[in-house]
Amino acid sequence: MDHLSQFATALIASATILTIILATDLGRRRVTNMRMLRSVIAVAIIIALFVHSLPTSGNAPSFQLIGLGLGVICGLIAGVLLPAHRGSDGQIYTTGGFGYALVWIVLSAARVLFAYGAEHWFAEGLIRFSIENQLSGPDVYANAFVFMSLGMVLTRTAVLVTKRRRIRHAVADPAGTERPVAV
């Protein structure tokens, strides 16, 4: 996949992750291990296909970590927008709605738009920024966005695991509301 442009790479990676997330999380969905694992596997495949090098000179490691950190923050926001509850059948469900989808769509579109802009609108400015901030080449940007996706998906998965655990350890009272189990 070395022959793809930054834009094509961002488009394929973002569209793949977005499609899997929205297909698994929109609407009322049961929380299963496979559901959570599916998106993590998708990001792992994206990393294997699109991360060609791991720049380590200058400020590249810090920049890539910033991408990961932003992904964690965005994953927490998405997780808040994915409420979970116990269904009448005793299973745990989430309900992904418009706000949840919007977070994923906006961030995916922003990644693709940045990649397009880096090739067509602000290539010179990006080169200048890279030199001034000691960022080594286009891989550092691509990696930062892939790591952002990884952070977002892993955080969303951790939020789902935490919600599932809390709901499983809650006891339903006679009125049908849940309260935590006494330790």
mmCIF file of C-alpha atoms in Angstrom:
data_model
loop_
_atom_site.group_PDB
_atom_site.id
_atom_site.type_symbol
_atom_site.label_atom_id
_atom_site.label_comp_id
_atom_site.label_asym_id
_atom_site.label_seq_id
_atom_site.Cartn_x
_atom_site.Cartn_y
_atom_site.Cartn_z
ATOM 1 C CA MET A 1 0.000 0.000 0.000
ATOM 2 C CA ASP A 2 3.070 2.229 -0.302
ATOM 3 C CA HIS A 3 1.813 3.618 -3.616
ATOM 4 C CA LEU A 4 -1.262 5.310 -2.075
ATOM 5 C CA SER A 5 -1.280 9.036 -1.390
ATOM 6 C CA GLN A 6 -1.708 10.381 2.139
ATOM 7 C CA PHE A 7 -5.264 11.330 1.209
ATOM 8 C CA ALA A 8 -6.138 7.858 -0.103
ATOM 9 C CA THR A 9 -4.580 6.254 2.969
ATOM 10 C CA ALA A 10 -6.538 8.525 5.325
ATOM 11 C CA LEU A 11 -9.734 7.962 3.367
ATOM 12 C CA ILE A 12 -9.453 4.168 3.429
ATOM 13 C CA ALA A 13 -8.392 3.996 7.083
ATOM 14 C CA SER A 14 -10.991 6.482 8.334
ATOM 15 C CA ALA A 15 -13.837 5.041 6.268
ATOM 16 C CA THR A 16 -13.048 1.508 7.436
ATOM 17 C CA ILE A 17 -12.963 2.411 11.117
ATOM 18 C CA LEU A 18 -16.013 4.674 10.838
ATOM 19 C CA THR A 19 -18.048 2.001 9.055
ATOM 20 C CA ILE A 20 -17.211 -0.662 11.620
ATOM 21 C CA ILE A 21 -17.887 1.625 14.598
ATOM 22 C CA LEU A 22 -21.202 2.896 13.274
ATOM 23 C CA ALA A 23 -22.322 -0.578 12.162
ATOM 24 C CA THR A 24 -21.600 -1.983 15.606
ATOM 25 C CA ASP A 25 -22.723 0.895 17.824
ATOM 26 C CA LEU A 26 -25.642 2.761 16.245
ATOM 27 C CA GLY A 27 -29.062 1.951 17.606
ATOM 28 C CA ARG A 28 -29.745 -0.460 20.442
ATOM 29 C CA ARG A 29 -26.966 -3.063 20.487
ATOM 30 C CA ARG A 30 -26.086 -5.823 22.906
ATOM 31 C CA VAL A 31 -22.651 -5.478 24.504
ATOM 32 C CA THR A 32 -20.639 -8.576 23.595
ATOM 33 C CA ASN A 33 -16.945 -9.362 23.626
ATOM 34 C CA MET A 34 -16.936 -9.797 19.842
ATOM 35 C CA ARG A 35 -18.599 -6.447 19.329
ATOM 36 C CA MET A 36 -15.875 -4.734 21.318
ATOM 37 C CA LEU A 37 -13.069 -6.784 19.807
ATOM 38 C CA ARG A 38 -14.176 -6.221 16.194
ATOM 39 C CA SER A 39 -13.230 -2.532 16.187
ATOM 40 C CA VAL A 40 -9.915 -3.184 17.952
ATOM 41 C CA ILE A 41 -9.048 -5.797 15.322
ATOM 42 C CA ALA A 42 -9.947 -3.340 12.559
ATOM 43 C CA VAL A 43 -7.568 -0.717 13.961
ATOM 44 C CA ALA A 44 -4.822 -3.333 14.365
ATOM 45 C CA ILE A 45 -5.213 -4.232 10.686
ATOM 46 C CA ILE A 46 -5.154 -0.543 9.714
ATOM 47 C CA ILE A 47 -1.915 -0.121 11.681
ATOM 48 C CA ALA A 48 -0.372 -3.148 9.978
ATOM 49 C CA LEU A 49 -1.356 -1.866 6.546
ATOM 50 C CA PHE A 50 -0.662 1.840 6.860
ATOM 51 C CA VAL A 51 2.029 2.458 9.480
ATOM 52 C CA HIS A 52 5.188 2.065 7.405
ATOM 53 C CA SER A 53 7.692 3.519 9.812
ATOM 54 C CA LEU A 54 7.809 4.920 13.298
ATOM 55 C CA PRO A 55 9.710 8.210 13.101
ATOM 56 C CA THR A 56 11.755 8.733 16.264
ATOM 57 C CA SER A 57 13.877 11.755 15.499
ATOM 58 C CA GLY A 58 13.188 15.268 16.705
ATOM 59 C CA ASN A 59 9.698 15.799 18.101
ATOM 60 C CA ALA A 60 8.108 12.967 16.118
ATOM 61 C CA PRO A 61 7.528 10.665 19.120
ATOM 62 C CA SER A 62 5.857 13.485 21.060
ATOM 63 C CA PHE A 63 3.674 14.385 18.091
ATOM 64 C CA GLN A 64 2.557 10.779 17.654
ATOM 65 C CA LEU A 65 1.786 10.577 21.380
ATOM 66 C CA ILE A 66 -0.308 13.739 21.058
ATOM 67 C CA GLY A 67 -2.350 11.917 18.409
ATOM 68 C CA LEU A 68 -2.824 9.004 20.793
ATOM 69 C CA GLY A 69 -3.780 11.352 23.635
ATOM 70 C CA LEU A 70 -6.332 13.188 21.496
ATOM 71 C CA GLY A 71 -7.786 9.819 20.579
ATOM 72 C CA VAL A 72 -8.183 8.917 24.245
ATOM 73 C CA ILE A 73 -9.985 12.208 24.938
ATOM 74 C CA CYS A 74 -12.260 11.747 21.909
ATOM 75 C CA GLY A 75 -12.902 8.132 22.922
ATOM 76 C CA LEU A 76 -14.024 9.312 26.367
ATOM 77 C CA ILE A 77 -16.386 11.817 24.774
ATOM 78 C CA ALA A 78 -17.790 9.133 22.471
ATOM 79 C CA GLY A 79 -18.129 6.755 25.429
ATOM 80 C CA VAL A 80 -20.205 9.294 27.350
ATOM 81 C CA LEU A 81 -22.512 9.523 24.324
ATOM 82 C CA LEU A 82 -23.064 5.742 24.315
ATOM 83 C CA PRO A 83 -25.385 5.032 27.269
ATOM 84 C CA ALA A 84 -25.695 1.475 28.545
ATOM 85 C CA HIS A 85 -28.534 -0.290 30.343
ATOM 86 C CA ARG A 86 -29.785 -3.737 31.287
ATOM 87 C CA GLY A 87 -32.585 -4.917 29.036
ATOM 88 C CA SER A 88 -35.709 -6.722 30.197
ATOM 89 C CA ASP A 89 -34.002 -9.944 29.080
ATOM 90 C CA GLY A 90 -31.136 -9.314 31.530
ATOM 91 C CA GLN A 91 -28.620 -8.583 28.759
ATOM 92 C CA ILE A 92 -26.629 -5.352 28.628
ATOM 93 C CA TYR A 93 -27.300 -2.965 25.740
ATOM 94 C CA THR A 94 -26.022 0.375 24.520
ATOM 95 C CA THR A 95 -27.921 2.927 22.513
ATOM 96 C CA GLY A 96 -25.825 4.816 19.991
ATOM 97 C CA GLY A 97 -27.578 7.870 18.681
ATOM 98 C CA PHE A 98 -27.003 11.007 16.624
ATOM 99 C CA GLY A 99 -24.459 12.603 19.003
ATOM 100 C CA TYR A 100 -22.355 9.471 19.138
ATOM 101 C CA ALA A 101 -22.383 9.115 15.347
ATOM 102 C CA LEU A 102 -21.589 12.798 14.914
ATOM 103 C CA VAL A 103 -18.417 12.556 17.017
ATOM 104 C CA TRP A 104 -17.101 9.696 14.880
ATOM 105 C CA ILE A 105 -18.174 11.272 11.581
ATOM 106 C CA VAL A 106 -16.667 14.681 12.371
ATOM 107 C CA LEU A 107 -13.338 13.227 13.503
ATOM 108 C CA SER A 108 -13.116 10.864 10.545
ATOM 109 C CA ALA A 109 -13.935 13.670 8.128
ATOM 110 C CA ALA A 110 -11.371 15.942 9.820
ATOM 111 C CA ARG A 111 -8.626 13.336 9.334
ATOM 112 C CA VAL A 112 -9.487 12.930 5.660
ATOM 113 C CA LEU A 113 -9.783 16.692 5.134
ATOM 114 C CA PHE A 114 -6.397 17.273 6.767
ATOM 115 C CA ALA A 115 -4.778 14.647 4.527
ATOM 116 C CA TYR A 116 -6.355 16.238 1.457
ATOM 117 C CA GLY A 117 -5.277 19.687 2.583
ATOM 118 C CA ALA A 118 -1.747 18.499 3.238
ATOM 119 C CA GLU A 119 -1.490 17.463 -0.406
ATOM 120 C CA HIS A 120 -3.467 20.257 -2.089
ATOM 121 C CA TRP A 121 -4.015 23.335 0.065
ATOM 122 C CA PHE A 122 -1.259 23.815 2.616
ATOM 123 C CA ALA A 123 1.642 21.558 1.613
ATOM 124 C CA GLU A 124 4.216 24.364 1.877
ATOM 125 C CA GLY A 125 2.944 25.511 5.252
ATOM 126 C CA LEU A 126 2.997 21.948 6.549
ATOM 127 C CA ILE A 127 6.572 21.477 5.362
ATOM 128 C CA ARG A 128 7.574 24.713 7.085
ATOM 129 C CA PHE A 129 5.742 23.663 10.266
ATOM 130 C CA SER A 130 7.470 20.275 10.149
ATOM 131 C CA ILE A 131 10.927 21.833 9.808
ATOM 132 C CA GLU A 132 10.314 24.410 12.548
ATOM 133 C CA ASN A 133 9.020 21.744 14.928
ATOM 134 C CA GLN A 134 11.496 19.006 13.979
ATOM 135 C CA LEU A 135 8.891 16.601 12.628
ATOM 136 C CA SER A 136 10.398 14.122 10.208
ATOM 137 C CA GLY A 137 8.297 13.542 7.111
ATOM 138 C CA PRO A 138 4.712 12.690 6.259
ATOM 139 C CA ASP A 139 4.706 9.402 8.202
ATOM 140 C CA VAL A 140 4.653 11.321 11.468
ATOM 141 C CA TYR A 141 1.290 12.877 10.527
ATOM 142 C CA ALA A 142 -0.190 9.659 9.180
ATOM 143 C CA ASN A 143 0.930 7.809 12.312
ATOM 144 C CA ALA A 144 -0.479 10.488 14.607
ATOM 145 C CA PHE A 145 -3.891 10.064 12.952
ATOM 146 C CA VAL A 146 -3.739 6.266 13.051
ATOM 147 C CA PHE A 147 -2.699 6.409 16.721
ATOM 148 C CA MET A 148 -5.553 8.850 17.333
ATOM 149 C CA SER A 149 -7.945 6.255 15.893
ATOM 150 C CA LEU A 150 -6.327 3.561 18.021
ATOM 151 C CA GLY A 151 -6.651 5.665 21.174
ATOM 152 C CA MET A 152 -10.265 6.477 20.384
ATOM 153 C CA VAL A 153 -11.271 2.881 19.690
ATOM 154 C CA LEU A 154 -9.397 1.459 22.694
ATOM 155 C CA THR A 155 -10.877 4.095 24.997
ATOM 156 C CA ARG A 156 -14.393 3.515 23.670
ATOM 157 C CA THR A 157 -13.844 -0.204 24.259
ATOM 158 C CA ALA A 158 -12.577 0.424 27.815
ATOM 159 C CA VAL A 159 -15.636 2.597 28.503
ATOM 160 C CA LEU A 160 -17.918 -0.201 27.250
ATOM 161 C CA VAL A 161 -16.131 -2.771 29.428
ATOM 162 C CA THR A 162 -16.465 -0.482 32.447
ATOM 163 C CA LYS A 163 -20.169 0.171 31.808
ATOM 164 C CA ARG A 164 -20.832 -3.532 31.347
ATOM 165 C CA ARG A 165 -18.987 -4.380 34.562
ATOM 166 C CA ARG A 166 -20.894 -1.736 36.565
ATOM 167 C CA ILE A 167 -24.250 -2.879 35.258
ATOM 168 C CA ARG A 168 -23.446 -6.556 35.879
ATOM 169 C CA HIS A 169 -22.530 -5.754 39.471
ATOM 170 C CA ALA A 170 -25.685 -3.754 40.080
ATOM 171 C CA VAL A 171 -28.730 -5.355 41.707
ATOM 172 C CA ALA A 172 -32.210 -4.537 40.488
ATOM 173 C CA ASP A 173 -34.528 -3.416 43.287
ATOM 174 C CA PRO A 174 -38.254 -4.255 43.220
ATOM 175 C CA ALA A 175 -39.094 -0.923 41.555
ATOM 176 C CA GLY A 176 -36.999 -1.988 38.567
ATOM 177 C CA THR A 177 -34.188 0.508 39.094
ATOM 178 C CA GLU A 178 -30.656 -0.655 39.628
ATOM 179 C CA ARG A 179 -28.437 -0.041 42.599
ATOM 180 C CA PRO A 180 -24.849 -1.159 43.221
ATOM 181 C CA VAL A 181 -24.191 -4.428 44.993
ATOM 182 C CA ALA A 182 -23.095 -3.984 48.633
ATOM 183 C CA VAL A 183 -19.556 -5.153 49.216
#
